[in-house]
Coordinates of C-alpha atoms and ligand atoms in Angstrom, one line a residue:
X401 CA 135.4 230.2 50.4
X402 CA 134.1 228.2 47.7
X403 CA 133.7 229.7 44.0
X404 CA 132.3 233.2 43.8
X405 CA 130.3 235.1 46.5
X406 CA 126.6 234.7 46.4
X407 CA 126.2 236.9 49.5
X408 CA 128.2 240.0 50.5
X409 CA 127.6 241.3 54.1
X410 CA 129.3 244.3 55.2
X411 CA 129.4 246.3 58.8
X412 CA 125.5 245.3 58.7
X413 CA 123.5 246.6 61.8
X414 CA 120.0 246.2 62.6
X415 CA 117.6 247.6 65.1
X416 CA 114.3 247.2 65.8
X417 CA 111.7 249.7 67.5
X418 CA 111.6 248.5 71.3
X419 CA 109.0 250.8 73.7
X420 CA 110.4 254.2 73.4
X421 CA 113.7 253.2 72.5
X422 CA 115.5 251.2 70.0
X423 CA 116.7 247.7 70.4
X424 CA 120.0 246.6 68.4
X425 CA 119.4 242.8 66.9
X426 CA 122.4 242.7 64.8
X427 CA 125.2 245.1 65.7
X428 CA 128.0 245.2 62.6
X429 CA 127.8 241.6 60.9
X430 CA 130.3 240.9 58.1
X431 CA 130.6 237.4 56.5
X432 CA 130.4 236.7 52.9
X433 CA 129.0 233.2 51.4
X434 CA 129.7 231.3 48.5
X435 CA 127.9 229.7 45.8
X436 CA 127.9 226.2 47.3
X437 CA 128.0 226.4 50.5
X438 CA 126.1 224.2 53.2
X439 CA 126.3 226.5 56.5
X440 CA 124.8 227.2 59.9
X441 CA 124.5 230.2 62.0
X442 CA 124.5 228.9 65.3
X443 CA 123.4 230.7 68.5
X444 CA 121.3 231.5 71.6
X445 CA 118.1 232.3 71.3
X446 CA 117.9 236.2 70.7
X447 CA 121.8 236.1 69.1
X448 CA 120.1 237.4 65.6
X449 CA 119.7 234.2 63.8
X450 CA 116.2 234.8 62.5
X451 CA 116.7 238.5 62.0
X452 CA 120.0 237.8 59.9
X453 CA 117.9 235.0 57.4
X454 CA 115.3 237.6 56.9
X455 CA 117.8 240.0 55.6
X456 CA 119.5 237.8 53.7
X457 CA 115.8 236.7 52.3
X458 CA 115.0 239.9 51.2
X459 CA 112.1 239.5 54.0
X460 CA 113.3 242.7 56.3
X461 CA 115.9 245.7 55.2
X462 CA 118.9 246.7 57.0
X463 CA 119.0 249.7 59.6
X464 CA 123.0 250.4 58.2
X465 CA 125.5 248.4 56.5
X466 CA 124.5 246.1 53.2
X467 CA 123.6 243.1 52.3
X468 CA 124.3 242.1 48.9
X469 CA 122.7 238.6 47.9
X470 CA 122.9 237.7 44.0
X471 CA 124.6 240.8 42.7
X472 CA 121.3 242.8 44.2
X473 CA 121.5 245.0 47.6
X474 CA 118.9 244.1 49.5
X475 CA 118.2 248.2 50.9
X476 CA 118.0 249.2 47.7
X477 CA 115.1 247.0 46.2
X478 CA 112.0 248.1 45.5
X479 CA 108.8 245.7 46.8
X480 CA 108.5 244.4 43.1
X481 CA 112.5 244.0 42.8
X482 CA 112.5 242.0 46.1
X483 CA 109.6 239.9 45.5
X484 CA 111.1 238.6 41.9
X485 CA 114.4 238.0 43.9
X486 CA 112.2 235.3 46.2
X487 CA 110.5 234.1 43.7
X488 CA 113.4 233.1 41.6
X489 CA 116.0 232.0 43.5
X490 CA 115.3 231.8 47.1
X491 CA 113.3 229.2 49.2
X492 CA 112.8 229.7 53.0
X493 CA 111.9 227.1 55.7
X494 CA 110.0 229.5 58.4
X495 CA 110.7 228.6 62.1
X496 CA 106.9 228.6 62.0
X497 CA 106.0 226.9 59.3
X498 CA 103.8 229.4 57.4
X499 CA 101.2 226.8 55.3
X500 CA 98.4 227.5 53.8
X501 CA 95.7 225.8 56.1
X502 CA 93.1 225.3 53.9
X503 CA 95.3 223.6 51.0
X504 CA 96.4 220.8 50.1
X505 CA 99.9 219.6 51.0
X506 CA 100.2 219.6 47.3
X507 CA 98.8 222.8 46.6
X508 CA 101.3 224.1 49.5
X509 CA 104.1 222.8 47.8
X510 CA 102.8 223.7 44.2
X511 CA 102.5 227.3 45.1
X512 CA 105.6 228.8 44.4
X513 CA 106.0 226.7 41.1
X514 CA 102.8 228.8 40.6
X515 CA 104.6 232.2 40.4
X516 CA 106.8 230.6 37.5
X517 CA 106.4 229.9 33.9
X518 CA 106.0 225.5 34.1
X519 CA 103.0 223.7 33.1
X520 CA 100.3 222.0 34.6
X521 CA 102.3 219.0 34.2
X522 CA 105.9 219.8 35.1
X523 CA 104.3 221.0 38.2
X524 CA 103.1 218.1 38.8
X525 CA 105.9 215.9 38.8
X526 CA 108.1 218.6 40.4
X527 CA 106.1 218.6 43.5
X528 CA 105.8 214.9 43.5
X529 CA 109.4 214.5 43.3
X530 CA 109.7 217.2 46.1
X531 CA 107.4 215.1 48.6
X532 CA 109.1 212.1 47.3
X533 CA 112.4 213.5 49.0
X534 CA 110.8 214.5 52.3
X535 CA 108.8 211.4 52.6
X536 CA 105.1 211.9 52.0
X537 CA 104.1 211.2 49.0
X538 CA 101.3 209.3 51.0
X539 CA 99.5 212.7 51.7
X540 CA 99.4 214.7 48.9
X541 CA 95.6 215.5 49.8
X542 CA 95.8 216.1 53.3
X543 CA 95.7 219.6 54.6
X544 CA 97.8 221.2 56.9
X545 CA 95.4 220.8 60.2
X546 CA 95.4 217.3 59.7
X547 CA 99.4 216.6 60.1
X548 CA 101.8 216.0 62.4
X549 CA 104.3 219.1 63.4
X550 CA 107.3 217.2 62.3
X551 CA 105.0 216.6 58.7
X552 CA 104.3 220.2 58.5
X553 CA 107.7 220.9 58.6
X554 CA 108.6 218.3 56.1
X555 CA 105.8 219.9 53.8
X556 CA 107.2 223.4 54.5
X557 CA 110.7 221.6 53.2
X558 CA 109.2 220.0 50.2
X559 CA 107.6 224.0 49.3
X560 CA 111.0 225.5 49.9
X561 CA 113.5 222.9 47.5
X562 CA 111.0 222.1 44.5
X563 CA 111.8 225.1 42.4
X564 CA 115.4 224.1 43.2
X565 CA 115.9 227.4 43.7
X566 CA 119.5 228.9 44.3
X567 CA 119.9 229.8 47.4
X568 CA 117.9 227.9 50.5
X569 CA 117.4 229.4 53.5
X570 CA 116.3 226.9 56.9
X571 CA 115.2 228.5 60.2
X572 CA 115.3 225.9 62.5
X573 CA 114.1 223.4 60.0
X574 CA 114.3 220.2 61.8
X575 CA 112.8 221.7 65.1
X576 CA 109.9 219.1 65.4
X577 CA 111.5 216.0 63.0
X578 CA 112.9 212.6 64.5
X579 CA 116.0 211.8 64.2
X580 CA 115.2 209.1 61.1
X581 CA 113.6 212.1 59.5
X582 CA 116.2 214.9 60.3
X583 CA 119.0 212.4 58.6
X584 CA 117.0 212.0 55.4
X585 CA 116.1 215.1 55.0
X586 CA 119.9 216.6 55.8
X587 CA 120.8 214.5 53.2
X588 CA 118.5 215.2 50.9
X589 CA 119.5 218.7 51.1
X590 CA 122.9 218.0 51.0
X591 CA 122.3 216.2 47.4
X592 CA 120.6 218.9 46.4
X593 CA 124.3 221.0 47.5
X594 CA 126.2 218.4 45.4
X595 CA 124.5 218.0 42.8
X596 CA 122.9 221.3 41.9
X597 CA 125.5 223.4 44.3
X598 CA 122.7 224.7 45.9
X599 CA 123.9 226.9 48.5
X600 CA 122.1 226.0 52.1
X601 CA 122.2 228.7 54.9
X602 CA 120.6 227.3 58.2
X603 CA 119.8 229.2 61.6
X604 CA 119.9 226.2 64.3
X605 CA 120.6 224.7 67.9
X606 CA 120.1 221.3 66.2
X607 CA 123.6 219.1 67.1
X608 CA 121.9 216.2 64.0
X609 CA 121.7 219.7 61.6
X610 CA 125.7 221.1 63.1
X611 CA 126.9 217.9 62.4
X612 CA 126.2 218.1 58.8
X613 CA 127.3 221.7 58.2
X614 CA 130.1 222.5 56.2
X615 CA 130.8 225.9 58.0
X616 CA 129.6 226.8 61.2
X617 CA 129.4 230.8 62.1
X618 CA 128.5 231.4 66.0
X619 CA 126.7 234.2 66.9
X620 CA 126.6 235.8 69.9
X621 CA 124.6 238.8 71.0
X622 CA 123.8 240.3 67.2
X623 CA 127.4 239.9 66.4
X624 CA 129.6 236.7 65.0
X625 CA 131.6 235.5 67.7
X626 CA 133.9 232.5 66.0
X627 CA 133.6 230.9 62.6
X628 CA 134.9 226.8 61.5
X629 CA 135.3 225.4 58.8
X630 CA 135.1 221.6 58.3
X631 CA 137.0 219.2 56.3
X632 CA 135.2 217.7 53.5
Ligands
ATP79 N1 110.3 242.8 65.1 C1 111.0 242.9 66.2 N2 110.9 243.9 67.0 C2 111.6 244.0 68.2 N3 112.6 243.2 68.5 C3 112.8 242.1 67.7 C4 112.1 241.9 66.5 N4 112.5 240.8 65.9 C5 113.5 240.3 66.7 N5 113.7 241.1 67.7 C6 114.7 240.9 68.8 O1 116.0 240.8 68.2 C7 116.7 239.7 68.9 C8 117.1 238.7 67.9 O2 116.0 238.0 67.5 P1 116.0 236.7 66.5 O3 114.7 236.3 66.2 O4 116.9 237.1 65.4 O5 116.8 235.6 67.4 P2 117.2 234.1 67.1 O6 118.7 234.0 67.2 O7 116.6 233.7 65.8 O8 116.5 233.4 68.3 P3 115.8 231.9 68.4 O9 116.9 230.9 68.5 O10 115.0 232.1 69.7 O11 114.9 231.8 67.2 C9 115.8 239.2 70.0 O12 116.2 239.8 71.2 C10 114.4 239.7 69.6 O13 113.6 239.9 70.7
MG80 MG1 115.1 232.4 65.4

């Protein structure tokens, strides 16, 4: 554990509405993070990856337990409470990418610098710095529809790191990159860790992402199953 905690997860259990029943995502998670870290949750498909992010992101509540990320417990925020956490200090990287389609890729990496007090002109270099680290600074003007799936997910990269925000949270973020791409981008997010200690949670089956990770926490069937640490 490196410095102090930035997330606190204790005996956390989620369940989802299923039919008439109930079905159980995430079944008594506890694991605590710290500021700094660069980590993975690892798993089949359907072992709680995406569910657990969300949590953590403020994006979906727990059924039981708590999940305390930043000092704040994510079941006991209001809407406004949660939506100034995002803002502030958390950027996400969506499985699906989540653009806006009829922007710009620099409108879709302006927009949360939009929510914040910069200027017209601090945005502006921001985001071109932020397309300058995920390589395309060569289509600032083209919109979403007109990309690649590997640059959509660099642009949906670019939107999630130019705040520099805090915390950083990747669902499958290198799903449809090459491997040249994945490698720059891994490091540029591991820079970002260095430099700025940026703390990096990823949800992946991506051996080019595992190799990378710092800490890797297996999942299995809505509860961690092993954890490992690597050397630095
Ligand atoms: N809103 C929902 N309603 C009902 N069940 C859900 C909901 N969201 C997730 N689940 C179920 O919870 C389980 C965990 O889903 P989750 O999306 O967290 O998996 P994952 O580990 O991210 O998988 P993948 O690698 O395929 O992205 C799955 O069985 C899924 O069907
Ligand atoms: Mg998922």
């Amino acid at each position: 554990m490196e410095n102090s905690a930035i997330i606190q997860i204790n005996q956390l259990i989620k369940r989802f509405p299923m039919g008439k029943g109930e079905f159980t995502a995430l079944k008594g998670i506890n694991l605590n993070f710290g500021t700094g870290e660069f980590a993975g949750l690892i798993g089949p498909s359907g072992s709680g990856k995406t569910t657990l992010l969300n949590i953590i992101g403020s994006l979906d509540t727990p059924t039981k337990g708590e999940a305390v990320v930043l000092g704040k417990s994510i079941s006991k925020l209001s809407a406004k409470e949660s939506a100034k956490l995002r803002k502030e200090s958390l950027g996400f990287i969506f499985q699906s990418y989540n653009l806006l389609q009829v922007h710009t890729v620099f409108e879709n990496v302006e927009f949360p610098l939009l929510l914040l007090d910069y200027t017209t002109l601090e945005r502006k270099k921001m985001v071109m710095d932020a397309l300058e680290w995920v390589g395309l600074t060569d289509k600032v003007k083209s919109k979403p529809p007109q990309l690649s799936g590997g640059e959509c997910q660099r642009v949906a990269i670019a939107r999630a790191m130019v705040k520099k925000p805090s915390l950083v949270l990747a669902d499958e973020p290198t799903a449809n990159l090459d491997a040249a791409n994945s490698h720059n981008i891994l490091q540029t997010m591991l820079n970002l860790n260095r430099e700025l200690k940026t703390t990096f949670i990823f949800a992946t089956h991506d051996e080019k992402v595992i190799g990378y990770l710092k800490r890797k926490i297996f999942l299995k069937d809505g509860l961690v199953d092993q954890e490992e640490w690597m050397n630095q």
